[in-house]
CSV table of C-alpha atoms and ligand atoms in Angstrom, one decimal:
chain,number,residue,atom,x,y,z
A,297,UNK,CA,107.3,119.2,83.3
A,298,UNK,CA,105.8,116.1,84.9
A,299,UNK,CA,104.3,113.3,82.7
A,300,UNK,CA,101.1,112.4,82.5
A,301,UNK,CA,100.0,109.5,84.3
A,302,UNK,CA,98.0,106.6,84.5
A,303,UNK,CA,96.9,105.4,88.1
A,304,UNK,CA,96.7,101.5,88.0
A,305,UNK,CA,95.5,100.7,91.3
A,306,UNK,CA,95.9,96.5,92.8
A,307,UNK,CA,94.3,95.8,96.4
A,308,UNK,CA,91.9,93.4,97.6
A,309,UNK,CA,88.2,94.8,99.2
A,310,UNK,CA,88.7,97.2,101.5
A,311,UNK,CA,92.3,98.3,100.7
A,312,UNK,CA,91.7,102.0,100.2
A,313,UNK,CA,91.5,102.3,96.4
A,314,UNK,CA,88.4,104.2,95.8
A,315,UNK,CA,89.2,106.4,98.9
A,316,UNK,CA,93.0,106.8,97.3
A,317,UNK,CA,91.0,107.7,93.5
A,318,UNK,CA,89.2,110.4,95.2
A,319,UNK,CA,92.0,112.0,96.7
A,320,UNK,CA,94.1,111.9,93.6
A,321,UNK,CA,90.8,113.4,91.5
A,322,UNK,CA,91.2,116.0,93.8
A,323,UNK,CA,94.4,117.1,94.1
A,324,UNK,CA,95.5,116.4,90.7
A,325,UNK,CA,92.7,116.7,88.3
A,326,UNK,CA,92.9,113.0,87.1
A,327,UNK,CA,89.3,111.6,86.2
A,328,UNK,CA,88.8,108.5,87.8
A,329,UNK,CA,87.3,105.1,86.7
A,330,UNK,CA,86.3,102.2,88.5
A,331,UNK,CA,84.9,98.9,87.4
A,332,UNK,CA,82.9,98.4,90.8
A,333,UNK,CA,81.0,101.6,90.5
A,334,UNK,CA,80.3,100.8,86.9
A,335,UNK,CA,78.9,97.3,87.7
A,336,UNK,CA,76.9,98.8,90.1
A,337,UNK,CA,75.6,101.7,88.1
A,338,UNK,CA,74.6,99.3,85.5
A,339,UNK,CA,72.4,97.1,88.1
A,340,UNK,CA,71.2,100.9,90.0
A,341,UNK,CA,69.6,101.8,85.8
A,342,UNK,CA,68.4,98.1,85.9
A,343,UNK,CA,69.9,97.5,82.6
A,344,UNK,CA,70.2,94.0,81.3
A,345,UNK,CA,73.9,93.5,81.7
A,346,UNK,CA,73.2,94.7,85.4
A,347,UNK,CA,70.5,92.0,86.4
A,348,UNK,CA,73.1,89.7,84.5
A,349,UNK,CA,76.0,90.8,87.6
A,350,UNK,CA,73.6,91.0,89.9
A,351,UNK,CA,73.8,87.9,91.1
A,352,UNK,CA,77.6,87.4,91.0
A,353,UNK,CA,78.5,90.6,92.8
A,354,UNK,CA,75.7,89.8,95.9
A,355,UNK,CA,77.8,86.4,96.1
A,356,UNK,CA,81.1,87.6,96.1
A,357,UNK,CA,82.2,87.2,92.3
A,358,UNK,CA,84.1,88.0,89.9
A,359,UNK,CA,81.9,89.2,86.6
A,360,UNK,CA,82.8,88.1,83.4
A,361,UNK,CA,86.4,89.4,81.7
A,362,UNK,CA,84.1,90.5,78.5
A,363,UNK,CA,82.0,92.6,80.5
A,364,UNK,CA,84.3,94.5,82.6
A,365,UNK,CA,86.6,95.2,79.1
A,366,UNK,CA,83.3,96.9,77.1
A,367,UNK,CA,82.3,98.9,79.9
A,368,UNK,CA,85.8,100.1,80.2
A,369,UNK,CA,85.8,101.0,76.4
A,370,UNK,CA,82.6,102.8,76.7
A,371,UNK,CA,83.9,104.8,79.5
A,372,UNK,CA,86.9,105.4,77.4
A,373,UNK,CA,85.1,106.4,74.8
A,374,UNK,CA,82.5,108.8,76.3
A,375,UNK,CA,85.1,110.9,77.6
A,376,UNK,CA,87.3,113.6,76.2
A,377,UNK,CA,88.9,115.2,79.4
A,378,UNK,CA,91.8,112.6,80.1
A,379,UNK,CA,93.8,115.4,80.0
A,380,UNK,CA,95.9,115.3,83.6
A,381,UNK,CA,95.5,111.5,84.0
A,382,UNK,CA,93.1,108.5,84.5
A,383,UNK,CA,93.1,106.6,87.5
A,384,UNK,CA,91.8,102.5,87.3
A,385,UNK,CA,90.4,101.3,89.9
A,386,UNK,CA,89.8,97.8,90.5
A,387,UNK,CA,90.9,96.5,87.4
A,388,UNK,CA,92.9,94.3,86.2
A,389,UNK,CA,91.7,92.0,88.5
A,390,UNK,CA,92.7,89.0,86.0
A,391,UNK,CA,95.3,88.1,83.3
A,392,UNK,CA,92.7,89.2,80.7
A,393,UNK,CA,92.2,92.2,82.1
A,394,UNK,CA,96.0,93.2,82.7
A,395,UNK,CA,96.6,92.2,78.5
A,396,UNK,CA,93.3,94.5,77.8
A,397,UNK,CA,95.4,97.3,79.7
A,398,UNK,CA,98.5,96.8,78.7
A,399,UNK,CA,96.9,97.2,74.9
A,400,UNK,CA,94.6,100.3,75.6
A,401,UNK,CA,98.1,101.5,77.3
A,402,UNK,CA,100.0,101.2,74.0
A,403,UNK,CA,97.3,102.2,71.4
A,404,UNK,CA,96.1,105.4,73.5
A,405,UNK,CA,98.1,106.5,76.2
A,406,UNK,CA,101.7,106.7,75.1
A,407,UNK,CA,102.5,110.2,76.5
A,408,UNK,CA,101.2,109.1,79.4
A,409,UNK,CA,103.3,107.3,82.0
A,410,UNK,CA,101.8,104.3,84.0
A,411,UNK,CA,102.2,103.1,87.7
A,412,UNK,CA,100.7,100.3,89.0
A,413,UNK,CA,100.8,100.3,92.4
A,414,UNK,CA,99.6,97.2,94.9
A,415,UNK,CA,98.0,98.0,97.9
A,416,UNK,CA,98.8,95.8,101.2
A,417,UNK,CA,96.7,95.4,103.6
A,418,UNK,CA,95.9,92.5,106.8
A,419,UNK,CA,93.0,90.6,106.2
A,420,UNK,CA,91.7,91.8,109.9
A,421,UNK,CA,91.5,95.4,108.6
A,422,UNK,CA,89.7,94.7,106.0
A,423,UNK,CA,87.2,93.0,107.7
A,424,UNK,CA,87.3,95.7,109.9
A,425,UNK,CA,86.8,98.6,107.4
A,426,UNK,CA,84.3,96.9,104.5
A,427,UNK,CA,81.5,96.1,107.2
A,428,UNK,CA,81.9,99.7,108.7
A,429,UNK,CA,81.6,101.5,105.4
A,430,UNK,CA,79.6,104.0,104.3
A,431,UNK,CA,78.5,105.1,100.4
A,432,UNK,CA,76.8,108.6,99.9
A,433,UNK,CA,73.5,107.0,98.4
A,434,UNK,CA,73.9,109.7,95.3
A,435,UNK,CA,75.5,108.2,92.3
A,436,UNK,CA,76.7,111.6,91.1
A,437,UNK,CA,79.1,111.7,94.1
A,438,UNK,CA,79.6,108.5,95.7
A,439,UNK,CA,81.5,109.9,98.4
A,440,UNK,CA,83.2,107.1,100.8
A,441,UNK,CA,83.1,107.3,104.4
A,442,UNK,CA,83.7,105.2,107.6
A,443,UNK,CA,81.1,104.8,110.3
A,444,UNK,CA,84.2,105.1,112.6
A,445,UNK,CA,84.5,108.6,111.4
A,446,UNK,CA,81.5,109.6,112.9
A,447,UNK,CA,81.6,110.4,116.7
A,448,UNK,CA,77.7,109.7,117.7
A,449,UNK,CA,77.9,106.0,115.8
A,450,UNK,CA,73.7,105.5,117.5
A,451,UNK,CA,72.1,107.5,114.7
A,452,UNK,CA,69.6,105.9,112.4
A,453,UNK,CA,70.7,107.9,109.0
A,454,UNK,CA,73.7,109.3,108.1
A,455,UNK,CA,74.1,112.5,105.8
A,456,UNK,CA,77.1,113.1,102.9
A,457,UNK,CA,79.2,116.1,103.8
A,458,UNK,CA,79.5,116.8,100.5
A,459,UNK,CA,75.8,116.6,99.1
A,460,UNK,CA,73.7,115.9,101.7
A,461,UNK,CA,72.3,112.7,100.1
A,462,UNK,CA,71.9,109.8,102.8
A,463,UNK,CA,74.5,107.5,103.3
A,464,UNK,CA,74.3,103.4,102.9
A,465,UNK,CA,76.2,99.9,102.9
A,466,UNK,CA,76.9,98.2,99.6
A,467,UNK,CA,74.7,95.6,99.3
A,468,UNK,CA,77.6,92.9,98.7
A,469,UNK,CA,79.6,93.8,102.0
A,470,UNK,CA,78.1,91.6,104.3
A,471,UNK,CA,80.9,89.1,105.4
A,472,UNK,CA,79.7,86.3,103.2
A,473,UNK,CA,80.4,87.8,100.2
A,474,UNK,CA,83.4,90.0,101.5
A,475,UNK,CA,85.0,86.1,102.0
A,476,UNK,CA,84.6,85.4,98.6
A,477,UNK,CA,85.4,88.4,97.5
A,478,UNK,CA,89.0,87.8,99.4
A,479,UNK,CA,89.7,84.4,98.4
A,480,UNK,CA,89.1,85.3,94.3
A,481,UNK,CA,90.8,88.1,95.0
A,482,UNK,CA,94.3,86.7,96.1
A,483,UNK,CA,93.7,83.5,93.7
A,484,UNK,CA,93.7,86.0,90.6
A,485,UNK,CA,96.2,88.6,92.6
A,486,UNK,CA,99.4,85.9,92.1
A,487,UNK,CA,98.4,85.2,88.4
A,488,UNK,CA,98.3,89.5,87.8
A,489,UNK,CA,101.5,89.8,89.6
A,490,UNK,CA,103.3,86.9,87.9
A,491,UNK,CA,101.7,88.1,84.2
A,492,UNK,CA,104.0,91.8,85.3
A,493,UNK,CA,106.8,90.0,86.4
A,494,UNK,CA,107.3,88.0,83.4
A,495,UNK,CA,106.7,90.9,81.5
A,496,UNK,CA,109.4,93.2,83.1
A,497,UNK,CA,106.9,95.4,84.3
A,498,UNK,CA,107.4,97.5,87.7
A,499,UNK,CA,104.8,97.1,90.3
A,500,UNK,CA,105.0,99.9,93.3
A,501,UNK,CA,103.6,98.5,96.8
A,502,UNK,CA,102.7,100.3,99.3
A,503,UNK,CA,101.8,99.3,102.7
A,504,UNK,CA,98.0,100.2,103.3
A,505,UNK,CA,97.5,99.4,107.1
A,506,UNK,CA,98.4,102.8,107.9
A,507,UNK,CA,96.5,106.1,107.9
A,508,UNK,CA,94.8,107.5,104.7
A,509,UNK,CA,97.2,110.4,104.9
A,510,UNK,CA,99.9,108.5,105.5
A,511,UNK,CA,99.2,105.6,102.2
A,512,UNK,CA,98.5,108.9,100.4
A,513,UNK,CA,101.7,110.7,101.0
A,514,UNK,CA,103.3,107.2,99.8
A,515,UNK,CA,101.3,107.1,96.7
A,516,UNK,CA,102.1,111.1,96.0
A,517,UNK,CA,106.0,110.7,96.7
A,518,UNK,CA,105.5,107.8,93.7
A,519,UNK,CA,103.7,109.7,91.4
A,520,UNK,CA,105.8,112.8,92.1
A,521,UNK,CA,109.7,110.6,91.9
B,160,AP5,P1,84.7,96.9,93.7
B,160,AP5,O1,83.7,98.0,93.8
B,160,AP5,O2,86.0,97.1,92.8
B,160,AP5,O3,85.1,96.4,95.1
B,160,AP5,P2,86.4,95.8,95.8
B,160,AP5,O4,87.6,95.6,94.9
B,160,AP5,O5,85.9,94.7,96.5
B,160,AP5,O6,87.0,97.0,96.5
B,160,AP5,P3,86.2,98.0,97.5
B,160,AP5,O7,85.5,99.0,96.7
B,160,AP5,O8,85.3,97.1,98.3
B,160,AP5,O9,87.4,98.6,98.3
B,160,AP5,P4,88.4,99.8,98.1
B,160,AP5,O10,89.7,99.2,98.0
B,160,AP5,O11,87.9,100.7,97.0
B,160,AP5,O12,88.2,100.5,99.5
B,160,AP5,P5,87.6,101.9,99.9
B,160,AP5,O13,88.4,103.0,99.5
B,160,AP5,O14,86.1,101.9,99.6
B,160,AP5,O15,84.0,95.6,93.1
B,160,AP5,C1,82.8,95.1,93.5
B,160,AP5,C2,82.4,93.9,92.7
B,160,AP5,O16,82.2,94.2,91.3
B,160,AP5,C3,83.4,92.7,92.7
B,160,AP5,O17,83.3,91.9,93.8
B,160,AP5,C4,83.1,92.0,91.4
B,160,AP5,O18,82.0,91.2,91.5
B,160,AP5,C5,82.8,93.2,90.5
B,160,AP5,N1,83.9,93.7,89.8
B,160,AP5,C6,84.5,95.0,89.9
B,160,AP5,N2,85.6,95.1,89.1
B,160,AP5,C7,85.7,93.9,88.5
B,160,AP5,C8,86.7,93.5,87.6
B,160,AP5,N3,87.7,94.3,87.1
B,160,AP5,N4,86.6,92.2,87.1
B,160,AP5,C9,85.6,91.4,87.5
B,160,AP5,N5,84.6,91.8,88.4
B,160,AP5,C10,84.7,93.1,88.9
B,160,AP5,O19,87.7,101.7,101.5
B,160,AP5,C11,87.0,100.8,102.3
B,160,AP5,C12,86.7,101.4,103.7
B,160,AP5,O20,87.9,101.5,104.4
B,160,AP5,C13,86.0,102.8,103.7
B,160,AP5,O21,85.1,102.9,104.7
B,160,AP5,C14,87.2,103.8,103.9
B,160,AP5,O22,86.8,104.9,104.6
B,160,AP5,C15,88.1,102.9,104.8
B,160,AP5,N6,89.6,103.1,104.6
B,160,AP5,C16,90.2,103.3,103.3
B,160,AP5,N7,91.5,103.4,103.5
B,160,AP5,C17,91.7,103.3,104.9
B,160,AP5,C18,92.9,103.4,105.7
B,160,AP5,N8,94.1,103.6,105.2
B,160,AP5,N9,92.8,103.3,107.0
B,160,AP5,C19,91.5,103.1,107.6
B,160,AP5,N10,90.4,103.0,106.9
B,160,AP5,C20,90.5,103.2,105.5
């Protein structure tokens, strides 16, 4: 019988991670978190810790270690159906965050196996694919899309497939922030990579620029070997 994993996916904005989660969710069953959408949940609700990343996500930045760790533990904590596996998405993104894993890892998720995986992508493309995405506007489905999907690109709205709620940008991919976004990312990239590699600890990559279907079929044949 096949072990239970843990999804640990590494890839700058724009690499395919979210769309990768949702695809694994399902075909496998695995519940999927993702730092990003919990940030932005948090400033959607207005909460106080979401006017507090406000400002650092519409420039580009990173929020705090401390903040990103409780709102993975809450996550953690609300949920009782980790039953097929848990995917991460977008975290670690630092050395703080790797250790807060690597811990969470040993105290709760023995039977399960992990597999980090980095996703590699041009910096072109991602360019390319951040300022032409879409989000479905409802935050019970959060469906991604790309306006290159859609054949009659002229419309003024565009509709989820999957609920019907209107699709929009995220307010932080406009190029300016998408820059910074990119240069944090690779600065705190090396330091993630290094912290596995001095640690013995396996990191998959898989090469991104391709298809979705393709960097899926990649990802499956890891999960599945
Ligand atoms: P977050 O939401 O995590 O954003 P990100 O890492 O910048 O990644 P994205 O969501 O932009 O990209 P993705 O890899 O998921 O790509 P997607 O599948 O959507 O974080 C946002 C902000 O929150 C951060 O900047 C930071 O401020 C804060 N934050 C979050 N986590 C944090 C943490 N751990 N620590 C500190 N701060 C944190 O795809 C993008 C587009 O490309 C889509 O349109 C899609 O259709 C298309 N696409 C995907 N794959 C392909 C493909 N193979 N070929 C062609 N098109 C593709």
């Amino acid at each position: 019988m096949q072990k239970k994993k843990i999804l640990i996916l590494l890839g700058p904005p724009g690499a395919g991670k979210g769309t990768l989660s949702a695809l694994c969710a399902k075909k496998f069953g695995w519940k999927h978190v993702a730092t990003g959408n919990l940030c932005r949940q948090e400033m959607q609700d207005k909460t106080e810790l979401g006017l507090q990343m406000e400002a650092l996500i519409l420039a580009g930045k990173l929020v705090p270690d401390e903040i990103i760790v409780q709102m993975v533990e809450n996550w953690l904590q609300e949920r009782q159906d980790l039953v097929e596996g848990v995917i991460f998405d977008g975290i670690p993104r630092t050395v703080h965050q790797a250790k807060f894993i690597a811990k969470m890892l040993h105290e709760k998720f023995l039977e399960f196996e992990p597999l980090i995986i980095q996703l590699q992508v041009q910096k072109d493309a991602l360019l390319y694919r951040i300022l032409s995405r879409l989000i479905c506007s409802n935050k019970e489905c959060q469906t991604v899309y790309s306006l290159h999907a859609f054949v009659d690109k002229q419309q003024d709205e565009y509709r989820c497939e999957i609920c019907g709620s209107v699709l929009q940008q995220r307010s932080d991919d406009t190029k300016e922030a998408l820059e910074k976004r990119l240069d944090d990312y690779y600065q705190y990239e090396k330091d993630v990579l290094h912290y596995y590699k001095e640690h013995n600890v396996q990191v998959y990559q898989i090469d991104a620029n391709q298809p979705v279907d393709k960097v899926f079929e990649n990802l499956e044949k890891i999960t599945t070997s």
